Coordinates of C-alpha atoms in Angstrom, one line a residue:
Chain A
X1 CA -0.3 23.7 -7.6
X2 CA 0.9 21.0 -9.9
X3 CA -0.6 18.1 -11.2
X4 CA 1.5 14.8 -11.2
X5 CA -0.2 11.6 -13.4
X6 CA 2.7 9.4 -12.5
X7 CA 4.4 7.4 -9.2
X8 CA 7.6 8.2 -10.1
X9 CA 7.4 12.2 -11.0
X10 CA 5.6 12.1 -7.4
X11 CA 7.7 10.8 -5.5
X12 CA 10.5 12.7 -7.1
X13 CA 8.4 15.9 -5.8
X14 CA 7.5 15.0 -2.4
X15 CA 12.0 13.8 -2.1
X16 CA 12.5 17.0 -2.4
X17 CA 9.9 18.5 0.1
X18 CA 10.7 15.4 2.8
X19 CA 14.2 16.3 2.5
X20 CA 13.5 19.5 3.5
X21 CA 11.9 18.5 7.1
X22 CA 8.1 19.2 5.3
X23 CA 4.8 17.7 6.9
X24 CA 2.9 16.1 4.2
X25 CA -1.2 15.9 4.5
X26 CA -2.8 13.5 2.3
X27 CA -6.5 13.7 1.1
X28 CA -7.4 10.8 -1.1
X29 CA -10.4 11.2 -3.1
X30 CA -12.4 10.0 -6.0
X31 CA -12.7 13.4 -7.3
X32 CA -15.9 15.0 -8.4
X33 CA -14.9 17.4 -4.9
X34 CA -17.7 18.9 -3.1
X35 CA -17.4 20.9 0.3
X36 CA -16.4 17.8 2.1
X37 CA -13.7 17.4 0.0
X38 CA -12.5 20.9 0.6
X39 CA -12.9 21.1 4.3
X40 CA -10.4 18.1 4.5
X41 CA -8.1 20.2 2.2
X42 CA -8.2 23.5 4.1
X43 CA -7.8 21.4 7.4
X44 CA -4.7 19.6 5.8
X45 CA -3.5 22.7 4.8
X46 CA -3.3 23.9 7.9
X47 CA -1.8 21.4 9.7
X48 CA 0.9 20.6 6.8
X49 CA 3.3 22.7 5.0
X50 CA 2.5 20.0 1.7
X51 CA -0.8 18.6 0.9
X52 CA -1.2 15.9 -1.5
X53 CA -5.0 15.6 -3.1
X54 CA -5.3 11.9 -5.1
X55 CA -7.9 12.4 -7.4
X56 CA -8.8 8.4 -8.7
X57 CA -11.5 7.0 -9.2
X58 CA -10.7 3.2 -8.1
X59 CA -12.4 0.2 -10.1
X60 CA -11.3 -2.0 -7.2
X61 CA -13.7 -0.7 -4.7
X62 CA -16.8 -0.5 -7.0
X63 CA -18.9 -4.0 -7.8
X64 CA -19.7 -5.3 -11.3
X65 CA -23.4 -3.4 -11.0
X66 CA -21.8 -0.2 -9.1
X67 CA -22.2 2.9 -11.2
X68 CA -17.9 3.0 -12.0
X69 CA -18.3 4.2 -15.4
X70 CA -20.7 6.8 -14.6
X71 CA -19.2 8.0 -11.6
X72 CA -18.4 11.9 -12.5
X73 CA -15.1 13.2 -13.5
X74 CA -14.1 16.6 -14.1
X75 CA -10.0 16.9 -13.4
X76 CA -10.2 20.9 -14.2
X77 CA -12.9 21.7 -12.2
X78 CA -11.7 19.4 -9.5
X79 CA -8.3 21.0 -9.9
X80 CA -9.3 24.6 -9.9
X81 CA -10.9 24.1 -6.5
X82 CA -8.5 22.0 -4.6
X83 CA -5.9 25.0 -5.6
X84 CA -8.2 27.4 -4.0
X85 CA -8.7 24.7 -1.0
X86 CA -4.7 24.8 -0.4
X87 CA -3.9 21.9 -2.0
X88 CA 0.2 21.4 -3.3
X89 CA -0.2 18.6 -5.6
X90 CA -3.0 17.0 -7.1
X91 CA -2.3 13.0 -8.1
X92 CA -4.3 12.2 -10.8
X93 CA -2.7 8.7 -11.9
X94 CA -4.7 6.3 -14.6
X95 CA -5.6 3.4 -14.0
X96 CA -2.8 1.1 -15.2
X97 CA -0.3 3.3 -12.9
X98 CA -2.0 2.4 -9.9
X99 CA -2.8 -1.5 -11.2
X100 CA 0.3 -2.7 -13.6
X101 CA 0.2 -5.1 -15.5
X102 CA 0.1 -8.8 -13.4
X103 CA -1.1 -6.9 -10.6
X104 CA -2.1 -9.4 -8.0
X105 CA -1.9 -8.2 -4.8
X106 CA -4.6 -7.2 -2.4
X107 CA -5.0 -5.7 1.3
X108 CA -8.1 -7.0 3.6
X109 CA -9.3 -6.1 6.7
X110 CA -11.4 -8.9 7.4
X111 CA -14.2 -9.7 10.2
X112 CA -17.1 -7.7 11.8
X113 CA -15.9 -4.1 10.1
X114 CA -15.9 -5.1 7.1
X115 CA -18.9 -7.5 7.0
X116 CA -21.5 -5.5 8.6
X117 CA -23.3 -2.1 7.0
X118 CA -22.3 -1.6 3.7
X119 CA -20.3 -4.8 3.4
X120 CA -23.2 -6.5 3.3
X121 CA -24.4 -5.2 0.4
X122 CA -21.3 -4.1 -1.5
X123 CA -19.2 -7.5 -1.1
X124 CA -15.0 -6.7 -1.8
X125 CA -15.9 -2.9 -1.9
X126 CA -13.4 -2.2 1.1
X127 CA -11.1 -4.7 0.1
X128 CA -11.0 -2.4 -3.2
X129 CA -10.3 0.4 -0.5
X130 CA -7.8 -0.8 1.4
X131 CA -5.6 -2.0 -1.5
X132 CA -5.9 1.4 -2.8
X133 CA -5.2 3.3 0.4
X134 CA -1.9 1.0 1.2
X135 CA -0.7 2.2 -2.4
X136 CA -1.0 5.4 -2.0
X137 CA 0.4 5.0 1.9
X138 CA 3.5 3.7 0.1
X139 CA 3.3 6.7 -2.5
X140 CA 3.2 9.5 -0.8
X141 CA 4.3 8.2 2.9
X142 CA 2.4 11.1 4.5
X143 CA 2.5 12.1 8.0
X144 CA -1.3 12.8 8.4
X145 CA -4.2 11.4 5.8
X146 CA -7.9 12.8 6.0
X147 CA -10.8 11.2 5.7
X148 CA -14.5 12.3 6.4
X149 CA -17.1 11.3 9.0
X150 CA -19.8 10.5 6.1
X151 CA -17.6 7.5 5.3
X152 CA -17.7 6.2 9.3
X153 CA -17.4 2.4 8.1
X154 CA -14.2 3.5 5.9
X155 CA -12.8 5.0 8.9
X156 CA -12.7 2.4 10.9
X157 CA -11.9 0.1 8.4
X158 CA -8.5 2.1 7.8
X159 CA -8.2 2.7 10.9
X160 CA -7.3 -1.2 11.6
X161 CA -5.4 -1.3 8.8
X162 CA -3.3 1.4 9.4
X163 CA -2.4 0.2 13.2
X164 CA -2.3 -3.5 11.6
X165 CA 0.2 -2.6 9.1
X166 CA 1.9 -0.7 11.2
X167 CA 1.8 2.4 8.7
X168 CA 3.8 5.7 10.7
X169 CA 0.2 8.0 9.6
X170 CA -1.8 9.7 11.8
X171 CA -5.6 9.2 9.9
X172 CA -7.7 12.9 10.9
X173 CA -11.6 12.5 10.7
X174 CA -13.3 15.6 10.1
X175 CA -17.2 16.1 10.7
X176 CA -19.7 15.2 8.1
X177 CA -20.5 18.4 5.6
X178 CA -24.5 18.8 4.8
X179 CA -26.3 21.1 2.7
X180 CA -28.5 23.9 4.2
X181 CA -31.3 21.3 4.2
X182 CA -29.1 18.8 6.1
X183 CA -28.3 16.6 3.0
X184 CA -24.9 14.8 3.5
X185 CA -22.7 15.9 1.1
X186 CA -21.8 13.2 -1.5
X187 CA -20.6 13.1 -5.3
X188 CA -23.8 10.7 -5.8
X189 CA -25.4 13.5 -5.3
X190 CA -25.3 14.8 -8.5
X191 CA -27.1 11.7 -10.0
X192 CA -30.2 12.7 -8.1
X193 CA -33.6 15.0 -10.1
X194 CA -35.2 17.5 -8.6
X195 CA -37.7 15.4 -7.2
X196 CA -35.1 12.8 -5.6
X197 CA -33.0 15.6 -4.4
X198 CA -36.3 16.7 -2.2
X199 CA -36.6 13.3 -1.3
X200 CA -33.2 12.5 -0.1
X201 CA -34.2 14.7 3.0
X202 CA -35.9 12.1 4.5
X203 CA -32.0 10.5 5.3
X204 CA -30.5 13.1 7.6
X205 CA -34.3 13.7 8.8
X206 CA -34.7 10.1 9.9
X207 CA -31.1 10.5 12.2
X208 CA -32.5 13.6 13.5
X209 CA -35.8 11.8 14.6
X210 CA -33.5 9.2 15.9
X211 CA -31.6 11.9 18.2
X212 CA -34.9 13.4 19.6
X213 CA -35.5 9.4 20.5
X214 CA -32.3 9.1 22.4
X215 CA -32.8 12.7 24.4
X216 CA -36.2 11.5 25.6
X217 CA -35.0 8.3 26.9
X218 CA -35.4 5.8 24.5
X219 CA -32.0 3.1 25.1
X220 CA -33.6 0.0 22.7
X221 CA -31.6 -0.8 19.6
X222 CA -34.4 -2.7 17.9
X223 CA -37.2 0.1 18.8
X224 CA -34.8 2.7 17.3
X225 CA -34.1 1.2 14.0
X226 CA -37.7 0.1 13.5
X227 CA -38.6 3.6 14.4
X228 CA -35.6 5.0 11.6
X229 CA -36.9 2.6 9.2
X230 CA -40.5 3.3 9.2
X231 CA -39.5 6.7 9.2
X232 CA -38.2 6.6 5.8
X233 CA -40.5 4.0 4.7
X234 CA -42.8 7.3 4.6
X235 CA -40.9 8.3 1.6
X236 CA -42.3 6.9 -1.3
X237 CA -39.2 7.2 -3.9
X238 CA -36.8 5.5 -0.4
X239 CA -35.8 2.3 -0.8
X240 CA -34.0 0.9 2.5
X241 CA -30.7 -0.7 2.3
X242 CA -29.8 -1.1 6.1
X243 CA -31.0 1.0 9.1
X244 CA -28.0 -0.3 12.0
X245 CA -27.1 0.7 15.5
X246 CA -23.8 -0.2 16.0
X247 CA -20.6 0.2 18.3
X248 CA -18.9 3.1 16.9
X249 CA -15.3 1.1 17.1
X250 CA -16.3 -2.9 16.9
X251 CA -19.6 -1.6 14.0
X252 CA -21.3 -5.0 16.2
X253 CA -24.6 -4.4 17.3
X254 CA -25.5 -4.3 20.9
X255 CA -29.2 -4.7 22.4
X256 CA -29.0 -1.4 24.0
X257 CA -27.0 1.8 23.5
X258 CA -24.0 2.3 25.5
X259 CA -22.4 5.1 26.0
X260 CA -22.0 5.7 22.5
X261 CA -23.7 4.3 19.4
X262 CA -23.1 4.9 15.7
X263 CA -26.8 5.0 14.0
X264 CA -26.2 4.4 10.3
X265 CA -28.2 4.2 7.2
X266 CA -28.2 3.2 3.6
X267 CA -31.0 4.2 1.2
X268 CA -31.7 3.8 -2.1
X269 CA -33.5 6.9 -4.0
X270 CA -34.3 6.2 -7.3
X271 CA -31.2 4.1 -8.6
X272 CA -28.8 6.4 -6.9
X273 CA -27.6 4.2 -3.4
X274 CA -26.8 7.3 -0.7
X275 CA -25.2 6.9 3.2
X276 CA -25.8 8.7 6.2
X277 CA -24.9 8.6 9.6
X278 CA -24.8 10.3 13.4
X279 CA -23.2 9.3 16.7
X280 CA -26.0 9.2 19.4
X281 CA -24.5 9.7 22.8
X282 CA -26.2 8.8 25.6
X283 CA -26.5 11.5 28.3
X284 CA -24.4 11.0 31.2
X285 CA -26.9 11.1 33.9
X286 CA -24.4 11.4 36.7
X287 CA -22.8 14.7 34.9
X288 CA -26.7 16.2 34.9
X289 CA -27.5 15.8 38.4
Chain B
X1 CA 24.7 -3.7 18.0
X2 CA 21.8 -2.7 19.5
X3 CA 19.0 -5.3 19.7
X4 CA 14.7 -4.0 20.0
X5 CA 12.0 -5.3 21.2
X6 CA 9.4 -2.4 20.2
X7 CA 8.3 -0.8 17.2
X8 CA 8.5 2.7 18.9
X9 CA 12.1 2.3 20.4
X10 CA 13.7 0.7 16.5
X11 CA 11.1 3.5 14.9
X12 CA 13.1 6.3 17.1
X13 CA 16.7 4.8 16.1
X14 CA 16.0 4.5 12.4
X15 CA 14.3 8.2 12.4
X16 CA 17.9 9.7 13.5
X17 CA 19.4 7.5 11.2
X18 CA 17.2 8.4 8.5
X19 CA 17.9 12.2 9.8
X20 CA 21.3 11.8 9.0
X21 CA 20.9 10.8 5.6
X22 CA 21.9 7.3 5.9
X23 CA 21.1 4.0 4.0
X24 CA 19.1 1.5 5.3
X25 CA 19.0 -2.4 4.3
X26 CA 16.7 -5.2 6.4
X27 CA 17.3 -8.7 6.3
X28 CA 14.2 -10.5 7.8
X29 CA 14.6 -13.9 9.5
X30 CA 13.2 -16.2 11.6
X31 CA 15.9 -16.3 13.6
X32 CA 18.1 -20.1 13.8
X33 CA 20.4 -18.2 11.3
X34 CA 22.6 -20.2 9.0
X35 CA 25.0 -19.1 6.9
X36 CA 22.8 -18.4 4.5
X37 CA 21.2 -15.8 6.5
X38 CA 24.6 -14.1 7.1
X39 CA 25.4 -14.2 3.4
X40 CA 22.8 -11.8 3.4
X41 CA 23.6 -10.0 6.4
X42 CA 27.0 -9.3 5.2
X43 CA 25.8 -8.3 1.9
X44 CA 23.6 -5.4 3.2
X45 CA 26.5 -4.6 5.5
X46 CA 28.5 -3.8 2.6
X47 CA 25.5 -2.2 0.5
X48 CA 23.5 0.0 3.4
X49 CA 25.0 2.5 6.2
X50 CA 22.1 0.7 8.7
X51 CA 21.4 -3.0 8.3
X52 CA 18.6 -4.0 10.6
X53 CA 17.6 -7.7 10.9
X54 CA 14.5 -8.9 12.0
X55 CA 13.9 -12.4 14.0
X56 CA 10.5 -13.3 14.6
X57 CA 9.1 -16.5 14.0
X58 CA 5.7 -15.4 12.1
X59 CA 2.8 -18.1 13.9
X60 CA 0.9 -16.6 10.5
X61 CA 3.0 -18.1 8.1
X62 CA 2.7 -21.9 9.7
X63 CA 0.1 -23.9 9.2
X64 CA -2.0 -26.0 12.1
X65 CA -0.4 -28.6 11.9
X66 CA 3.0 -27.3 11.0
X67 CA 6.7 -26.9 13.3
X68 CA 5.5 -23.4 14.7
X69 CA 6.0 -24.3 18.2
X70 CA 9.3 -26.8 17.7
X71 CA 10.6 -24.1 15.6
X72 CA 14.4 -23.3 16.6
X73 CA 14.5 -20.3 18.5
X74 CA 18.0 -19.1 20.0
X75 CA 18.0 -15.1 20.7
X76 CA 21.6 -15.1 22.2
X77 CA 23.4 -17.1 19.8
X78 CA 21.9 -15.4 16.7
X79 CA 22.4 -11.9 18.0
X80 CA 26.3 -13.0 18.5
X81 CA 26.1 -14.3 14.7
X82 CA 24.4 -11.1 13.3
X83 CA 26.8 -8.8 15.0
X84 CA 29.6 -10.4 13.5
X85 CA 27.8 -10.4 10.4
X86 CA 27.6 -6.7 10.3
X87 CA 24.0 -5.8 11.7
X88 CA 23.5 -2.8 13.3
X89 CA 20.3 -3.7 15.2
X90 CA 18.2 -6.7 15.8
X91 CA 14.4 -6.3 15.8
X92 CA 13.1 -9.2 18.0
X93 CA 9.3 -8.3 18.4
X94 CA 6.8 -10.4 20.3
X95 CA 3.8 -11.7 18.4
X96 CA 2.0 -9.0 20.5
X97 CA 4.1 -6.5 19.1
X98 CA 3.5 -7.6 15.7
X99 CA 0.2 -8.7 15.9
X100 CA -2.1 -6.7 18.3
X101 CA -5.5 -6.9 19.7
X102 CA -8.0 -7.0 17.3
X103 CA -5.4 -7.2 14.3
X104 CA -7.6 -8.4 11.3
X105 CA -5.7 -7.4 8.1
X106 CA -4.0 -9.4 5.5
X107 CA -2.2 -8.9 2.4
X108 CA -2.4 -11.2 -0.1
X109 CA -0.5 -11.8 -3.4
X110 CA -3.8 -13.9 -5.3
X111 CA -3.1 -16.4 -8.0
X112 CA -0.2 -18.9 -9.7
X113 CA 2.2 -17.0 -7.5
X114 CA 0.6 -18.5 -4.3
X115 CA -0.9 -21.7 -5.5
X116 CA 1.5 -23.4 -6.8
X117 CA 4.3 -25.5 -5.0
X118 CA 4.5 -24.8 -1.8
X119 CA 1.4 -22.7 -2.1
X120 CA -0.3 -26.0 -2.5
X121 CA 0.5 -28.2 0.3
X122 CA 1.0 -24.8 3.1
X123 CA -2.2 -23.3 2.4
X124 CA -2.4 -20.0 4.0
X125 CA 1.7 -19.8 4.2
X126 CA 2.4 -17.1 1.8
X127 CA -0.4 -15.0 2.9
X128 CA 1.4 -14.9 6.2
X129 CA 4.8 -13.5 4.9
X130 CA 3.1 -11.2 2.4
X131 CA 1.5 -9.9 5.6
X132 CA 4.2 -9.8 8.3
X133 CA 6.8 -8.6 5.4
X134 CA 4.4 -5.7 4.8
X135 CA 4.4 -4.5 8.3
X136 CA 8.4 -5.0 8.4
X137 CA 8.8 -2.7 5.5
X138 CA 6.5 -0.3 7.1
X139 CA 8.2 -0.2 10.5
X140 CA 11.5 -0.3 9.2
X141 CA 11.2 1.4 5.9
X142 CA 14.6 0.7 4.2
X143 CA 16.0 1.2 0.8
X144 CA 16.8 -2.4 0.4
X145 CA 15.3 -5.6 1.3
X146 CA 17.7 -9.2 1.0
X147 CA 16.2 -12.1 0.7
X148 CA 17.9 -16.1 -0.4
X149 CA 16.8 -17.5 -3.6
X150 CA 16.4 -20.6 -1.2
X151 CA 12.4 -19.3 -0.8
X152 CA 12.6 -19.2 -4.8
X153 CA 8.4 -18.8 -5.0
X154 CA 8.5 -16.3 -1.6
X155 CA 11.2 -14.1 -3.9
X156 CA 8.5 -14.2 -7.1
X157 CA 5.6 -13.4 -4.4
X158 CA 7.8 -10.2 -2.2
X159 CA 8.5 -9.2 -5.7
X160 CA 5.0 -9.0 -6.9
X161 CA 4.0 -7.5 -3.3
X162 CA 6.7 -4.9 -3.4
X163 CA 5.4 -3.9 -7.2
X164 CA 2.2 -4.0 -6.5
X165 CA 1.6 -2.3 -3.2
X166 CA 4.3 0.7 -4.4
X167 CA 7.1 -0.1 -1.7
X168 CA 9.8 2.3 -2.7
X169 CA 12.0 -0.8 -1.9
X170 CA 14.7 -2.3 -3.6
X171 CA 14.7 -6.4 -3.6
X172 CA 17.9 -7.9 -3.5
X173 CA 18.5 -11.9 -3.8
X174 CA 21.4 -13.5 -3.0
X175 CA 22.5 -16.9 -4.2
X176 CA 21.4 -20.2 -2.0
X177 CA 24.1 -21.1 0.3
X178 CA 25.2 -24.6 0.4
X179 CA 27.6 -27.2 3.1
X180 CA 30.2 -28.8 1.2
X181 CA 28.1 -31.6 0.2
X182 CA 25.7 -29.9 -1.4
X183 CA 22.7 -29.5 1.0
X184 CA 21.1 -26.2 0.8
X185 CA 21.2 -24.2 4.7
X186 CA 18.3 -24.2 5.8
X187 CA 16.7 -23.9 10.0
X188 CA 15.2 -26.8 9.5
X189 CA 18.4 -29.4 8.7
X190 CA 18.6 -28.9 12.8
X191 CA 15.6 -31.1 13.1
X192 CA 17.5 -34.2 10.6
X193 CA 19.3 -37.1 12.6
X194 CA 22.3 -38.3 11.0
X195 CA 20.4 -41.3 8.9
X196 CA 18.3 -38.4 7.6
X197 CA 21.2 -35.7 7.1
X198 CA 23.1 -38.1 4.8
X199 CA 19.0 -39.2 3.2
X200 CA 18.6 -35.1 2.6
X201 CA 21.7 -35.2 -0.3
X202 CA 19.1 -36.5 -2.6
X203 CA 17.5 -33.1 -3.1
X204 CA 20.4 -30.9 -4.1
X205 CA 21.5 -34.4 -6.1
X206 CA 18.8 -34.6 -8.0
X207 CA 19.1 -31.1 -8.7
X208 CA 22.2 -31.7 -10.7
X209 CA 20.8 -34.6 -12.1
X210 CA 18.6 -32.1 -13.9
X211 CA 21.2 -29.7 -14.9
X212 CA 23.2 -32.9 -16.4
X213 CA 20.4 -33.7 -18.6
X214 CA 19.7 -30.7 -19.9
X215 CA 23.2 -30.2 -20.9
X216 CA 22.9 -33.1 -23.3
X217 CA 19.7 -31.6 -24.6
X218 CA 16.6 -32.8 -22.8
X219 CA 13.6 -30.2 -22.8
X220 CA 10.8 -31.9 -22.0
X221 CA 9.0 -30.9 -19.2
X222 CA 7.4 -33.8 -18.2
X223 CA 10.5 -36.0 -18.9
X224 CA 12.7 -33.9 -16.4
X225 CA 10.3 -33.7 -13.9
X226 CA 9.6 -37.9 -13.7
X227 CA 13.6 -38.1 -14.1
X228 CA 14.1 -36.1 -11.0
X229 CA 11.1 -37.5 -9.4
X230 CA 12.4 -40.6 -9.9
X231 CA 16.0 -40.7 -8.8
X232 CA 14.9 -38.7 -5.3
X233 CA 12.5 -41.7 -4.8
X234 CA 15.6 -44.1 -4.9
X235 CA 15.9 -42.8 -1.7
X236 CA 13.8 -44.7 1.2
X237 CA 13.4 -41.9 3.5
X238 CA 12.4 -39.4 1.0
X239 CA 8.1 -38.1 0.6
X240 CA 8.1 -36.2 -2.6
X241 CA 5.6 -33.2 -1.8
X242 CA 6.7 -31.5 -5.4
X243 CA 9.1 -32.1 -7.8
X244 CA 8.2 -29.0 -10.5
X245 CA 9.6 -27.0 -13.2
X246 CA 7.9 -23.8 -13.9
X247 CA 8.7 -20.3 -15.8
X248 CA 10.8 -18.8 -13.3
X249 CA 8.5 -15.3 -12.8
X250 CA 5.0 -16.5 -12.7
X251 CA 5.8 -19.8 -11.4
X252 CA 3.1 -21.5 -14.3
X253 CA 4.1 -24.9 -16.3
X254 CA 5.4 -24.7 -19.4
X255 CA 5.5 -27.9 -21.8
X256 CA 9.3 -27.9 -22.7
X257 CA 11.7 -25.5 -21.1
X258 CA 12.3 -21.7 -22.5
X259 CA 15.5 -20.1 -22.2
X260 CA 15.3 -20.1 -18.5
X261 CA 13.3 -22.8 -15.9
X262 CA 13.0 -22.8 -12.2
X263 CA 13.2 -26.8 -10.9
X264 CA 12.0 -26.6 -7.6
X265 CA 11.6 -29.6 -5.4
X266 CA 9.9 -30.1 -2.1
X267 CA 10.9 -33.5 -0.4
X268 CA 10.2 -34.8 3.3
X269 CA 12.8 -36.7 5.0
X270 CA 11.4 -38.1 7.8
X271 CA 9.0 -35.4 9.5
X272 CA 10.7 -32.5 8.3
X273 CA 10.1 -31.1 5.2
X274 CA 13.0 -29.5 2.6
X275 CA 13.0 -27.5 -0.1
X276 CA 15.6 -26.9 -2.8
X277 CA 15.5 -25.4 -6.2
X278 CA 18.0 -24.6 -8.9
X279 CA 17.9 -21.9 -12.7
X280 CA 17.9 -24.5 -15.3
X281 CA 19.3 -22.4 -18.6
X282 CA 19.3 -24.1 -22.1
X283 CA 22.4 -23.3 -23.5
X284 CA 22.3 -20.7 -26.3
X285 CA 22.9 -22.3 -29.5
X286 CA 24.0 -19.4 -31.5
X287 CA 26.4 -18.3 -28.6
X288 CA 28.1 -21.6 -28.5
X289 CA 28.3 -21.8 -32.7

């Protein structure tokens, strides 16, 4: 596996590897991999005969009181590990490669997906995503990218950008990764004590609780969230962010689930800000009969 | 010469193309082409094995209360011209094409780039091409780009754009293309009667107005600006929207003129509104000794 910290050395690589009629998976990440991280990896492996990791940790997509500088970074270990995940090339640019000098150019997806959930609360953080994800679109013109479930309101937010602008890449969502306990897996993670880490159950908990809801019949948005919220509310060291039922595709809430709703959550335990999520699907009554 | 109307059809000739390891230039238009436009055309004839030209009139570059519907539009006759001109295929998408349902992304070049000049009085107008010229170069893809120094601040912003977002493009921009008596081509001369044809000479006149008097040494910013100002309003069916001279790369004001200037004018005769612009360059002094 090599390690390229520039656009140019790159794109001089992947030349070479397009030239030769190779697929070329693309797995951007801020680094700090866990098991999500690697499931993407191995999946891109397998479906490309090149996978490019991007390990960068992008200013543009964290606000002024967003935890940027502490945000863990550890290229070896990262490296070591995306190796072992099947990874070809690892792109670890700085910062001033990936914003020169003058830079002034952004990429927004504006409207409902990126106002609702966390837009709410972290104002420009997906227009800090979206003008990193074009670039490295442009970099390493891939013909799949992989992105995780745990991010559901990044999917769909790159989702429209990538039909928008038109960019030739297929985008492959792969499921959520939890701990043992069910804890989402997350590079925040790490910023969590032992007490916190206990109490950051009460997040894939509450969507379970939700699910039970749903199987024994229970269709109203508002009784579902209140019921989510109150839920973790229990939790002393939980601090709610949002608790939203939302259309999957549009992320606009409805008064009742449809067919399919996407439940998701953002809570605050201790100072570390953690997401969550789970499709709730209604059962198709005519199917059971 | 081939002309398409969908992504996926020009996507599948340029792929082969591409196959077969052959260049590819794009000339985008909005169609009423001039000879300016074929300048360009038979430019990337010469420079690229492929030379697609686009012709869409972009509703997201026109303001409300701007000529997007009188807009010149004349598919037959500038398919004829582009032919001749060396173009191997026409891209004529439909604003559904370019723009469909639920399309809500924009790129954006932010800052003096946009808001000055024309960025002042067409709010809105640059963000449009940044964001139509970023899905051409994703549909299309090509090794070189050609654009008129005509669009003097759009050149400065597709440059920034192109740098910015990565585009492994190459920006090429050809020289402004002028009738024998000096009036730039431009779409929009079709609109002029003949009162306002002969009234539009004052632009590209007061142009060399400029040139003449910083040949005998004027560098005053201000001076040159009221000068030109000034003679253009000796004309009674000239609005001055802009009369400027600004640092040629970032488009910002200087107080007297550097080694190079960009003196660029917007003036309405009539209803419709021209632009012009010419390189002002103080002579080197220790050249000329």
């Amino acid at each position: 596996m090599q390690i390229f910290e520039t656009i140019a050395e790159l794109r001089g690589f992947l030349r070479e590897a397009r030239c030769q009629g190779q697929s070329i998976g693309l797995v951007p990440t801020m680094g700090a991999l866990h098991e999500g991280h690697l499931s993407l990896m191995r999946t891109a492996a397998a479906e490309n005969d090149i996978v490019v990791a991007s390990i960068f940790v992008n200013p543009t997509q964290f606000g002024p009181q967003e935890d940027l500088a502490a945000y863990p970074r550890n290229l070896e270990a990262d490296a070591r590990l995306a190796a072992q995940a099947g990874v070809t090339a690892v792109f670890h640019p700085s910062v001033e490669e990936m914003y020169k000098p003058g830079n002034a150019t952004w990429v927004e997806v504006v409207g409902s997906l990126t106002e609702s959930l966390c837009g709410r609360t972290r104002p420009g953080h997906f227009r800090g995503v979206t003008t990193v994800v074009s670039r490295l679109f442009n970099i390493i013109q891939p013909d799949r990218a992989y992105f995780g479930q745990k991010d559901a309101q990044q999917v769909q937010v790159l989702k429209r950008m990538t039909q928008d602008l038109c960019f030739d890449i297929q985008l492959r969502v792969l499921p959520i990764v939890r701990e043992s306990d069910g804890l989402a897996m997350s590079s925040r993670n790490a910023y969590l004590s032992a007490a916190e880490r206990q109490a950051a159950l009460v997040l894939s908990r509450s969507l379970a609780e939700a699910r039970r809801m749903v199987e024994t019949g229970e269709r109203d948005t508002a009784m579902l969230e209140a019921t989510v919220a109150a839920f973790i509310r229990q939790e002393p060291l939980a601090v709610i962010d949002y608790v939203e039922l939302v259309h999957p595709d549009d992320l606009k809430r409805r008064e009742r689930l449809e067919t399919i709703s996407l439940l998701a959550i953002a809570v605050r335990i201790g100072k570390t800000r953690l997401i969550d999520n789970t499709l709730l699907e209604v059962p198709n009554v005519l199917n059971s009969i």
